[in-house]
Coordinates of C-alpha atoms and ligand atoms in Angstrom, one line a residue:
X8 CA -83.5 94.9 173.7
X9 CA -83.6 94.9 177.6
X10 CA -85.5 93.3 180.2
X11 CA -85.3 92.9 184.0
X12 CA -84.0 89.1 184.7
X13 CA -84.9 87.9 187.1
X14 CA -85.7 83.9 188.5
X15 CA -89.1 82.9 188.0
X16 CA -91.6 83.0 191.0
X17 CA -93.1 78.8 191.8
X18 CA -95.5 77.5 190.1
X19 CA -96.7 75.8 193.7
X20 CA -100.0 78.6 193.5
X21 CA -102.9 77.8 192.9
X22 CA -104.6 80.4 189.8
X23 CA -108.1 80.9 188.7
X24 CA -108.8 82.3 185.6
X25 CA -112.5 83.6 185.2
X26 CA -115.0 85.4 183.2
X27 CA -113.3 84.3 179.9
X28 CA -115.3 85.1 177.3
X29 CA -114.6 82.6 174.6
X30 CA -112.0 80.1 175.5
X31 CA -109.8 78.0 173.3
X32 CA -109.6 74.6 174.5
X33 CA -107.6 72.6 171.6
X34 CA -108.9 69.6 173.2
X35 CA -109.8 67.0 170.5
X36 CA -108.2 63.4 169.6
X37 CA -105.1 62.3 170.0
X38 CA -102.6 62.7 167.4
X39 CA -101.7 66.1 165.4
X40 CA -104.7 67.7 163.9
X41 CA -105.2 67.0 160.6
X42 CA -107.6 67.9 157.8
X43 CA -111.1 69.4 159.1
X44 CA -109.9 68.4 162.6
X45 CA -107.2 71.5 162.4
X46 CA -110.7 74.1 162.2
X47 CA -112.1 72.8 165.1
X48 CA -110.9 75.3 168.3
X49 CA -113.0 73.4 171.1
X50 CA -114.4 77.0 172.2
X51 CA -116.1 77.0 175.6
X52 CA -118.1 80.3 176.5
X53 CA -118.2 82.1 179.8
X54 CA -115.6 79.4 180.9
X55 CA -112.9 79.3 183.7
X56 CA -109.8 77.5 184.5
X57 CA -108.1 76.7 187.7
X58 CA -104.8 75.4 187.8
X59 CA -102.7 74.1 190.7
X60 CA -98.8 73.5 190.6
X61 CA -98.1 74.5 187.6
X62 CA -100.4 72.0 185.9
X63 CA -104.6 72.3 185.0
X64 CA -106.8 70.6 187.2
X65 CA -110.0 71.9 185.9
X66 CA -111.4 73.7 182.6
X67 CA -115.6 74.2 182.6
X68 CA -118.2 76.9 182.8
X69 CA -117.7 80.4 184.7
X70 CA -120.6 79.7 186.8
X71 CA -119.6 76.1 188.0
X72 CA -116.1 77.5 189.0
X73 CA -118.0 80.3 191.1
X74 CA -120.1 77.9 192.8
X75 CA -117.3 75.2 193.6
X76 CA -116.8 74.2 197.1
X77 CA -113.4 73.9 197.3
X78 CA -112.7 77.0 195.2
X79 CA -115.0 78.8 197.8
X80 CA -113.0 77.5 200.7
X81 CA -109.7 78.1 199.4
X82 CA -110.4 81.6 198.4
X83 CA -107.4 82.8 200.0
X84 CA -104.9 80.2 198.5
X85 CA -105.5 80.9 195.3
X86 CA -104.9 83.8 192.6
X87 CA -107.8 84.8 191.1
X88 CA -108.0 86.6 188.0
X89 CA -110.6 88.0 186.1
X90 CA -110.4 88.0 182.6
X91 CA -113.3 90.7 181.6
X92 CA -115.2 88.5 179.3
X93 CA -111.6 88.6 177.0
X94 CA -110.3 85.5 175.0
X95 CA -108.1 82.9 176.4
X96 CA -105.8 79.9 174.2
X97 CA -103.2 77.8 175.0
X98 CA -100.0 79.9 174.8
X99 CA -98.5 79.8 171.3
X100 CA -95.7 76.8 170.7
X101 CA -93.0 78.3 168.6
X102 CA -91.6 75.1 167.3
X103 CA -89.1 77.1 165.1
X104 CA -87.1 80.0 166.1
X105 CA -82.8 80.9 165.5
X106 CA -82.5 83.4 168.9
X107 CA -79.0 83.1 169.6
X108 CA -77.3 86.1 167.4
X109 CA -75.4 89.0 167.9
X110 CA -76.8 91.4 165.9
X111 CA -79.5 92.4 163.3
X112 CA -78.5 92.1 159.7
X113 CA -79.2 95.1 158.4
X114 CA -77.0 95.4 155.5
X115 CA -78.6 92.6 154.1
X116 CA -82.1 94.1 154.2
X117 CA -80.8 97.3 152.6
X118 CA -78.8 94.9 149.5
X119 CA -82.5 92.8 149.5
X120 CA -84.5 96.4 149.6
X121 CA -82.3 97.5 146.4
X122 CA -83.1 94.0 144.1
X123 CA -80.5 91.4 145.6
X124 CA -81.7 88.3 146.2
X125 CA -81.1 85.7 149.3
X126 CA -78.3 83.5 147.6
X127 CA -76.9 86.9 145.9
X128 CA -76.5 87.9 149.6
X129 CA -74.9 84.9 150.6
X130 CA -72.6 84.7 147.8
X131 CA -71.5 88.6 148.3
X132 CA -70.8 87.1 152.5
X133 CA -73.8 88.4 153.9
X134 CA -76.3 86.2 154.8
X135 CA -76.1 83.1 157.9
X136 CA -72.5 83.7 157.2
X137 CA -72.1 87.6 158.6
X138 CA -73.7 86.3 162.1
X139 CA -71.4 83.7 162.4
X140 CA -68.3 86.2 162.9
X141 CA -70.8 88.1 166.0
X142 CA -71.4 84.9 167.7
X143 CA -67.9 83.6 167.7
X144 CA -66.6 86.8 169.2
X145 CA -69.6 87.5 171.7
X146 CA -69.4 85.9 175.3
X147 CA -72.0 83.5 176.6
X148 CA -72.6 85.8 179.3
X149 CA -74.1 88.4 176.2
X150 CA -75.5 85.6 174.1
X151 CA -77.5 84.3 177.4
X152 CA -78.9 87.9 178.3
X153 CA -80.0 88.5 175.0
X154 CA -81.5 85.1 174.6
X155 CA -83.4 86.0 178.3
X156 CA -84.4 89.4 176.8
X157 CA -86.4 87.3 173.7
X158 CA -87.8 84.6 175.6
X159 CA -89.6 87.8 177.9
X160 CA -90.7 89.2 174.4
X161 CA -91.9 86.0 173.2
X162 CA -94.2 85.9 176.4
X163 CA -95.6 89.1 176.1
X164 CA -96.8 88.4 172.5
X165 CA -98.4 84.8 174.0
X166 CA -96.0 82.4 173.5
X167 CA -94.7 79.9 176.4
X168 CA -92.8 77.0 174.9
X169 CA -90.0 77.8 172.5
X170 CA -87.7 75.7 170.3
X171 CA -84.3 77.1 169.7
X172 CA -81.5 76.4 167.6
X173 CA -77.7 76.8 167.7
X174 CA -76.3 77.2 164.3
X175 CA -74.5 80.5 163.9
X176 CA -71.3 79.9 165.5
X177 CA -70.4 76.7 163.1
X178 CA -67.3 75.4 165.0
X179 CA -67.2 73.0 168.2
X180 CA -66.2 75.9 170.9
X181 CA -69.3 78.0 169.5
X182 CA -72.1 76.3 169.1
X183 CA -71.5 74.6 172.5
X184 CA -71.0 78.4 173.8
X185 CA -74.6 79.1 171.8
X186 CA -76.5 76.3 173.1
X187 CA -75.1 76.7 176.8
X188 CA -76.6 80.0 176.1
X189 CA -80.0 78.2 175.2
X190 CA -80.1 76.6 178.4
X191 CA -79.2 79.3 180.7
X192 CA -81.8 81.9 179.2
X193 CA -84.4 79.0 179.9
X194 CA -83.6 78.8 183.4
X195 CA -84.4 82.9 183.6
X196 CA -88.1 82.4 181.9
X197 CA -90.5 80.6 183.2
X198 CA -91.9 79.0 180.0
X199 CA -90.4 76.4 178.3
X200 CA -87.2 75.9 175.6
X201 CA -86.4 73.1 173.6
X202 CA -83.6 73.1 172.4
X203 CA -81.5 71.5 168.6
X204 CA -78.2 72.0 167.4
X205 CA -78.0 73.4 164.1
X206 CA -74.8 72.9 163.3
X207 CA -75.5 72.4 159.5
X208 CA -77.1 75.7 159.1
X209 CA -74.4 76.7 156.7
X210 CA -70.9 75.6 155.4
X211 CA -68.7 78.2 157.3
X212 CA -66.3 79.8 155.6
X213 CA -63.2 77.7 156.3
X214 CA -64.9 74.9 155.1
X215 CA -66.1 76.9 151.8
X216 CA -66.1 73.8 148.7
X217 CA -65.8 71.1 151.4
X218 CA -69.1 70.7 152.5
X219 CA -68.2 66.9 153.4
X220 CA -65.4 67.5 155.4
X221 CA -67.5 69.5 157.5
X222 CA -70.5 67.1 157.4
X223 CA -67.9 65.1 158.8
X224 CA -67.0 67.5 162.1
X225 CA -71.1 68.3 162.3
X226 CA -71.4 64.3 162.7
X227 CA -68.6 62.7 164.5
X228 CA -66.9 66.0 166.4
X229 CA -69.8 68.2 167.3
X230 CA -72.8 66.2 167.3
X231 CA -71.1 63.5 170.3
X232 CA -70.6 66.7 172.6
X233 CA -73.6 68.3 172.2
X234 CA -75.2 64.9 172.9
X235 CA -73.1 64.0 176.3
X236 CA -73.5 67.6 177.6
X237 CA -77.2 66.9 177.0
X238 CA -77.5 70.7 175.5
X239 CA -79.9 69.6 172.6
X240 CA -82.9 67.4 172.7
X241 CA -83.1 67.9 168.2
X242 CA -80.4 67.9 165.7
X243 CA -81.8 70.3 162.0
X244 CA -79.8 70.4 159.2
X245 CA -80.5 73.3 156.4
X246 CA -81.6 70.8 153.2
X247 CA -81.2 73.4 150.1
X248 CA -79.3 73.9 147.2
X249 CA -76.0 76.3 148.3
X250 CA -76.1 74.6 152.4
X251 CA -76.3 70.8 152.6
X252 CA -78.0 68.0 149.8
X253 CA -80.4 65.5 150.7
X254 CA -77.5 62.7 151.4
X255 CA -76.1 65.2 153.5
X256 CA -79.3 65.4 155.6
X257 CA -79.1 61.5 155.5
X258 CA -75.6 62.1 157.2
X259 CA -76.5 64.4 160.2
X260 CA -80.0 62.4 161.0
X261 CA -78.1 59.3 161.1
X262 CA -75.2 60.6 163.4
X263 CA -78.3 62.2 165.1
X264 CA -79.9 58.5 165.6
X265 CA -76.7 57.4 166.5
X266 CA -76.4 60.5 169.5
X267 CA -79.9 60.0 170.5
X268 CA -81.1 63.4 169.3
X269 CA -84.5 63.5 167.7
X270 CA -84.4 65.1 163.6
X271 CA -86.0 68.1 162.2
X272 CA -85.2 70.1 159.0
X273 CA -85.0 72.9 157.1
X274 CA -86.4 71.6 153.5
X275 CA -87.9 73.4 150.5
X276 CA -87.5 76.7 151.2
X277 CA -86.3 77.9 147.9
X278 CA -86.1 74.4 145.7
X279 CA -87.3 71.3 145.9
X280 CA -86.0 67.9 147.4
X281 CA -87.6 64.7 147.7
X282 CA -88.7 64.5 151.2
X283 CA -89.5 60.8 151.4
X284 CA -86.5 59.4 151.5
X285 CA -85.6 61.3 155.3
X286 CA -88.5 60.2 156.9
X287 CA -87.2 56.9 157.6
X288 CA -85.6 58.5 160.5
X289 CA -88.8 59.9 161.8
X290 CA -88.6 63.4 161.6
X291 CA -90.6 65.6 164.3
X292 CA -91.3 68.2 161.6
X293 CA -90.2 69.5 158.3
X294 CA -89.9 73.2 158.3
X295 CA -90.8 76.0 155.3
X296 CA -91.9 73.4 152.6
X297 CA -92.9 76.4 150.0
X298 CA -91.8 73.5 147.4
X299 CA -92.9 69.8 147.9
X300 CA -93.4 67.3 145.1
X301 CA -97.1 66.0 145.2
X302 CA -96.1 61.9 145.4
X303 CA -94.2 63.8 148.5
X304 CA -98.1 65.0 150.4
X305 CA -99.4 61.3 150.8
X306 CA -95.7 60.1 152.7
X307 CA -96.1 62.8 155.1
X308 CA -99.6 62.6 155.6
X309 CA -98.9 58.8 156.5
X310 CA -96.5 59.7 158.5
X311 CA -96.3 61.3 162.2
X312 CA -94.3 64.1 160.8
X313 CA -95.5 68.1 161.0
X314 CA -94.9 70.6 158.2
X315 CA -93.9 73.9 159.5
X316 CA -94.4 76.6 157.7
X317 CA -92.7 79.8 158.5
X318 CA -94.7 83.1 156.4
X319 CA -92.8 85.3 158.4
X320 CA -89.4 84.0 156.3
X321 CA -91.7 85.0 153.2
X322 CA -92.8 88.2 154.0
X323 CA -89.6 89.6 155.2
X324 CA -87.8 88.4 152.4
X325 CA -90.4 89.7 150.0
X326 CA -91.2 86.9 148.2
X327 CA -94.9 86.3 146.5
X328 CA -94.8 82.8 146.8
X329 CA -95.9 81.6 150.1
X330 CA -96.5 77.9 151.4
X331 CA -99.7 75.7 149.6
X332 CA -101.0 75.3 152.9
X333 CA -104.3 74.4 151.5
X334 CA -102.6 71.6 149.5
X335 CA -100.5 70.2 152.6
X336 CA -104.1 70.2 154.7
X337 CA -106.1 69.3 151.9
X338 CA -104.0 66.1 151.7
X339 CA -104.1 65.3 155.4
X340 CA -100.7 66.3 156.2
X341 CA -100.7 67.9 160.2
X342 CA -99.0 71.6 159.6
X343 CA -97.9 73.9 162.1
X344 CA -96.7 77.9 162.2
X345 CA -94.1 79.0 163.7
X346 CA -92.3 82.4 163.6
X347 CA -88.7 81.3 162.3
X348 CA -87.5 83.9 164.4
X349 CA -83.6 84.8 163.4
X350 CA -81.9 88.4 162.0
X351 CA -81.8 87.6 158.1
X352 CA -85.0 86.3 157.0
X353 CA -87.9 86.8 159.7
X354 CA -86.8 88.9 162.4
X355 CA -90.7 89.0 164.1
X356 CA -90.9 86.9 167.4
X357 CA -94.9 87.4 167.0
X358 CA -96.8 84.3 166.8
X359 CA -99.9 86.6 166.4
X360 CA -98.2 88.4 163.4
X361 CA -97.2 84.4 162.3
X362 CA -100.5 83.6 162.0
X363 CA -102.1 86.8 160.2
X364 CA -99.7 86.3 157.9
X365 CA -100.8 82.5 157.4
X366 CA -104.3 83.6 157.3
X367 CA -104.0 86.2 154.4
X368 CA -101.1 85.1 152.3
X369 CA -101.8 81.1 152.9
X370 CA -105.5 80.9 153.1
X371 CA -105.6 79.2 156.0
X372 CA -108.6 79.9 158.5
X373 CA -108.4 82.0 161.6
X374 CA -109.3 78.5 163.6
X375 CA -106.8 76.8 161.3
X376 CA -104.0 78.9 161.7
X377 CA -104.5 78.6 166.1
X378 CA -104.4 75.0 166.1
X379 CA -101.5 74.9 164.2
X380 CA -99.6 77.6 166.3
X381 CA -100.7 75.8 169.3
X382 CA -101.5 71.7 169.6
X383 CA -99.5 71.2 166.0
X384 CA -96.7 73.3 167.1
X385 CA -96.8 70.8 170.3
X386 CA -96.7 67.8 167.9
X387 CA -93.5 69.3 166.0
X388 CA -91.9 69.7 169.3
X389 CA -93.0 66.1 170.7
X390 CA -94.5 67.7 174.1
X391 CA -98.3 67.3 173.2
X392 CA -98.6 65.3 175.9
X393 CA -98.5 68.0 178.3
X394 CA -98.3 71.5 175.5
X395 CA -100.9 72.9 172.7
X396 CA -104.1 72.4 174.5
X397 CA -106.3 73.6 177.6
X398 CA -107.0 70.1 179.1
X399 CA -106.9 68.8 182.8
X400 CA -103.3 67.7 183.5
X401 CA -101.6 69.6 181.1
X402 CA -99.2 72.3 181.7
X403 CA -100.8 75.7 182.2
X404 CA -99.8 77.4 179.6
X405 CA -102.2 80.0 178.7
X406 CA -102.5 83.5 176.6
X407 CA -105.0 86.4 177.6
X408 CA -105.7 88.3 174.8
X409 CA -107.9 91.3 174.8
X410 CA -109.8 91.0 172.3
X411 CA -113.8 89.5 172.4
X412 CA -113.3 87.0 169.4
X413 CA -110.2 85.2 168.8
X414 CA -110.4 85.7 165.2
X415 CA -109.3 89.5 166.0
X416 CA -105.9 88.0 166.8
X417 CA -105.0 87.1 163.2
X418 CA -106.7 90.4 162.3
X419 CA -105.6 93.3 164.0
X420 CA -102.0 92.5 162.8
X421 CA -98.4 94.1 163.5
X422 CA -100.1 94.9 167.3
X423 CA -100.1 93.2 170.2
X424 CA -103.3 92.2 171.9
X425 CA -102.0 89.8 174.4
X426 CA -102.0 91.3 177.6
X427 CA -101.2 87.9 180.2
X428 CA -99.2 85.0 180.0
X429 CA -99.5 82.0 182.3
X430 CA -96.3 79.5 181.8
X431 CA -96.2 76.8 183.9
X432 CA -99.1 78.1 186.3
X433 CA -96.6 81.7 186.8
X434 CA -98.7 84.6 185.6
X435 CA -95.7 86.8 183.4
X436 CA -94.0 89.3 185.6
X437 CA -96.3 92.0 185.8
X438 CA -94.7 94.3 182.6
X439 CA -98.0 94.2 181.3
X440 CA -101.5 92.8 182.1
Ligands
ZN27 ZN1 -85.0 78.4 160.2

C-alpha cells in the first residue's frame, strides 16, 4: 500500500459545506444512544455547514447559510464547497482497529479456505502468533509508513478518528516500537488516533503454558512504560478461551487503573465469559460479544459501557453466527461498529462495508448501524464530547458521500462512495473528491 506523506495543511480556514442534500446531524441527548434513540439520524435537508478552526460554528438550512451576512462578507476567507445535493455524516469513528502489522496472513486464509478453523490455526502457529515474528523484525520507520499509508485509506472510505492497538510485537522493546509507530503515523494524518496497548493480545511463544508469568510482564514491566511514555490513552486485553481468562482480564485492568489507562476488551468472540464482573473498572467498550449471557444485557445496559461489535471479524472468518444485535439494543445496551481492522480475521478498513455487513447479517437498520459507527463509536472511544455528531463546537469531522440517500451507503457494498473527508476542518488531500 502506498501513499504520498505528507504534514497536514491547518485547520485555521474557514470551510463551507453547501447544497447537502440530506445531512446527518447525530445530534440528540447526551449519553450513548440507546434503544429507539440509536434509529434516529437527526437528518436536516438542503442543509449547510460552516466550520472555522478546525471546529463547527454553525449547522442549518442551505438557504440561511446563502443569505448570512458574515458568510457574504467573508467570501474570500473561506473554502466553499458545494456538495451537489449529495449526503453528508459525521466521519465514521473506528473505535476498534489492529494497524500495526507487517504483513497479510495469507496462509492462514488459504488453511481457513480448506476447513481449518481459527484455534486449529493458532495451534498449527499461524494465527496472532505468525505477525508477531514481522513486527519484531520490522523497523519503526516501516511500521510508521505503513500505519500512515492506512490512516490515508481509512479517510478515503470516511473515517476520521481511529483507535489503534499495539499487540503484535508481545515483548517490552516491540510493542513500545509499535505504539511509537501509532503516534508517529497520527502526526502525518490529519484525523485523529487513539491509541491502547494490547499487550495481552496473545501468549507469545516464549511464554507458551505460562500465561501468568506473562500477565505478570504485561502488568508490572510493560504496562508502567507505556504509561510514562504516555504512548496509550487504553489498555485491551484478549478475554477468550486459548489467550487470557476472565481473572486475567481482572489483572491487566487493574495494573491499567493503577497506570492511569482507561480499559477496553476483547470478550465473547468465540465463547462466553461472564462480563459483569469487569465492569467494575469501567470499561469504555466491550468489543465482538457474539456470546453474552442474558443476566449479562441488563449490567451493561446500566452501565456506561458500549458493545462493539465487529461483522467484518465474522464474515472474513466465515462464520454464520454473527452478533444478537437486536438482543443487545433491544435490552438497552448502547452498541457500536467498528471495522476490527487487523491481517487474520477482518482485513477491510471500510466502515461503509462494516456497516452493510451489520445491516444484512445483524439486522440492524441502515439508521441504526450510522449512529453506531458514528456518536456510539465516539462513546467507546470517550471523545463524544467533541466526535460522532454534526453539532456547533464539535470537531469537524465530516464524510461526503455521493450518494442522494444515506441508506445507499450500507447498500451499495464492497464500493466506495465517499468521495470527501473533512478532519479537523482539513478537507483530505485532494486524491479524490
Ligand atoms: Zn480485535
Amino acid at each position: 500500500m502506498k501513499a504520498t506523506l505528507r504534514t497536514p495543511p491547518s485547520p485555521k480556514s474557514a470551510l463551507l459545506l453547501f447544497n447537502i442534500g440530506q445531512l446527518l446531524t447525530l445530534r440528540g441527548p447526551s449519553g450513548p444512544r440507546r434503544g429507539r434513540a440509536l434509529a434516529d439520524p437527526g437528518i436536516v435537508e438542503d442543509a449547510a455547514v460552516l466550520c472555522v478552526g478546525g471546529k463547527i460554528v454553525s449547522v442549518g438550512k442551505n438557504k440561511d447559510a446563502l443569505r448570512d451576512a458574515w458568510l457574504r462578507r467573508s467570501h474570500k476567507r473561506v473554502m466553499e464547497i458545494d456538495c451537489g445535493g449529495r449526503v453528508v455524516l459525521p466521519g465514521f469513528v473506528d473505535s476498534h482497529t489492529h494497524p500495526v502489522f507487517a504483513k497479510p496472513r495469507l496462509v492462514d486464509f488459504e488453511k481457513r479456505i480448506a476447513g481449518a478453523s481459527y484455534e486449529e490455526i493458532a495451534e498449527s502457529g499461524g494465527g496472532i502468533r505468525s505477525s508477531i515474528e514481522g513486527v519484531r523484525q520490522a523497523s519503526k520507520a516501516a511500521l510508521t509508513a505503513q500505519f500512515a499509508a492506512t490512516l490515508y485509506a481509512m479517510g478515503r472510505n470516511g473515517t476520521t478518528t481511529v483507535e489503534a492497538k499495539s499487540g503484535y510485537g508481545l515483548d517490552l522493546d516491540s510493542e513500545l516500537k509499535s505504539l511509537e509507530a501509532i503516534r508517529g503515523g497520527a502526526r502525518q494524518w490529519a484525523g485523529t488516533v487513539l491509541s491502547t496497548f494490547l499487550g495481552a493480545h496473545t501468549v507469545p511463544p516464549e511464554y507458551r503454558g505460562r500465561s501468568q508469568a506473562y500477565v505478570e510482564i504485561v502488568c508490572t514491566t510493560m504496562m508502567p512504560a507505556v504509561a510514562k511514555r504516555k504512548l496509550a490513552q487504553f489498555a485491551d486485553v484478549f478475554c477468550e478461551r486459548g489467550a487470557f481468562s476472565a481473572e486475567e482480564a481482572e489483572q491487566v485492568f487493574a495494573a491499567a487503573e493503577r497506570n492511569g489507562l482507561a480499559v477496553r476488551a476483547h470478550m465473547g468472540q468465540l465463547s462466553e465469559t461472564r462480563v459483569e464482573p469487569l465492569l467494575r473498572f469501567r470499561p469504555a467498550s466491550l468489543d465482538h460479544m457474539d456470546y453474552v449471557n442474558d443476566a449479562d444485557l441488563a449490567a451493561l445496559a446500566a452501565s456506561e459501557t458500549v458493545a462493539t461489535f465487529v461483522p467484518g471479524a465474522n464474515y472474513f472468518l466465515g462464520v454464520t453466527r454473527y452478533p444478537n444485535a437486536r438482543k443487545f439494543i433491544g435490552a438497552g445496551v448502547a452498541v457500536a461498529l467498528a471495522t476490527d481492522y487487523n491481517p487474520g480475521s477482518s482485513p477491510t478498513l471500510s466502515m461503509p462495508m462494516a456497516i452493510s455487513l451489520a445491516c444484512t447479517h445483524m439486522k440492524m437498520s441502515p439508521a441504526e448501524t450510522v449512529a453506531a459507527a458514528t456518536i456510539n463509536g465516539a462513546w467507546a472511544l470517550r471523545v463524544a464530547a467533541r466526535k460522532g455528531s454534526v453539532e456547533t463546537g464539535k470537531d469537524a469531522d465530516l464524510a461526503v458521500f455521493d450518494v442522494e440517500d444515506y441508506r445507499e451507503i450500507p447498500y451499495w457494498f464492497g464500493g466506495n462512495r465517499c468521495v470527501l473527508t473533512i478532519m479537523n476542518g482539513v478537507p483530505n488531500d485532494g486524491e479524490i473528491g
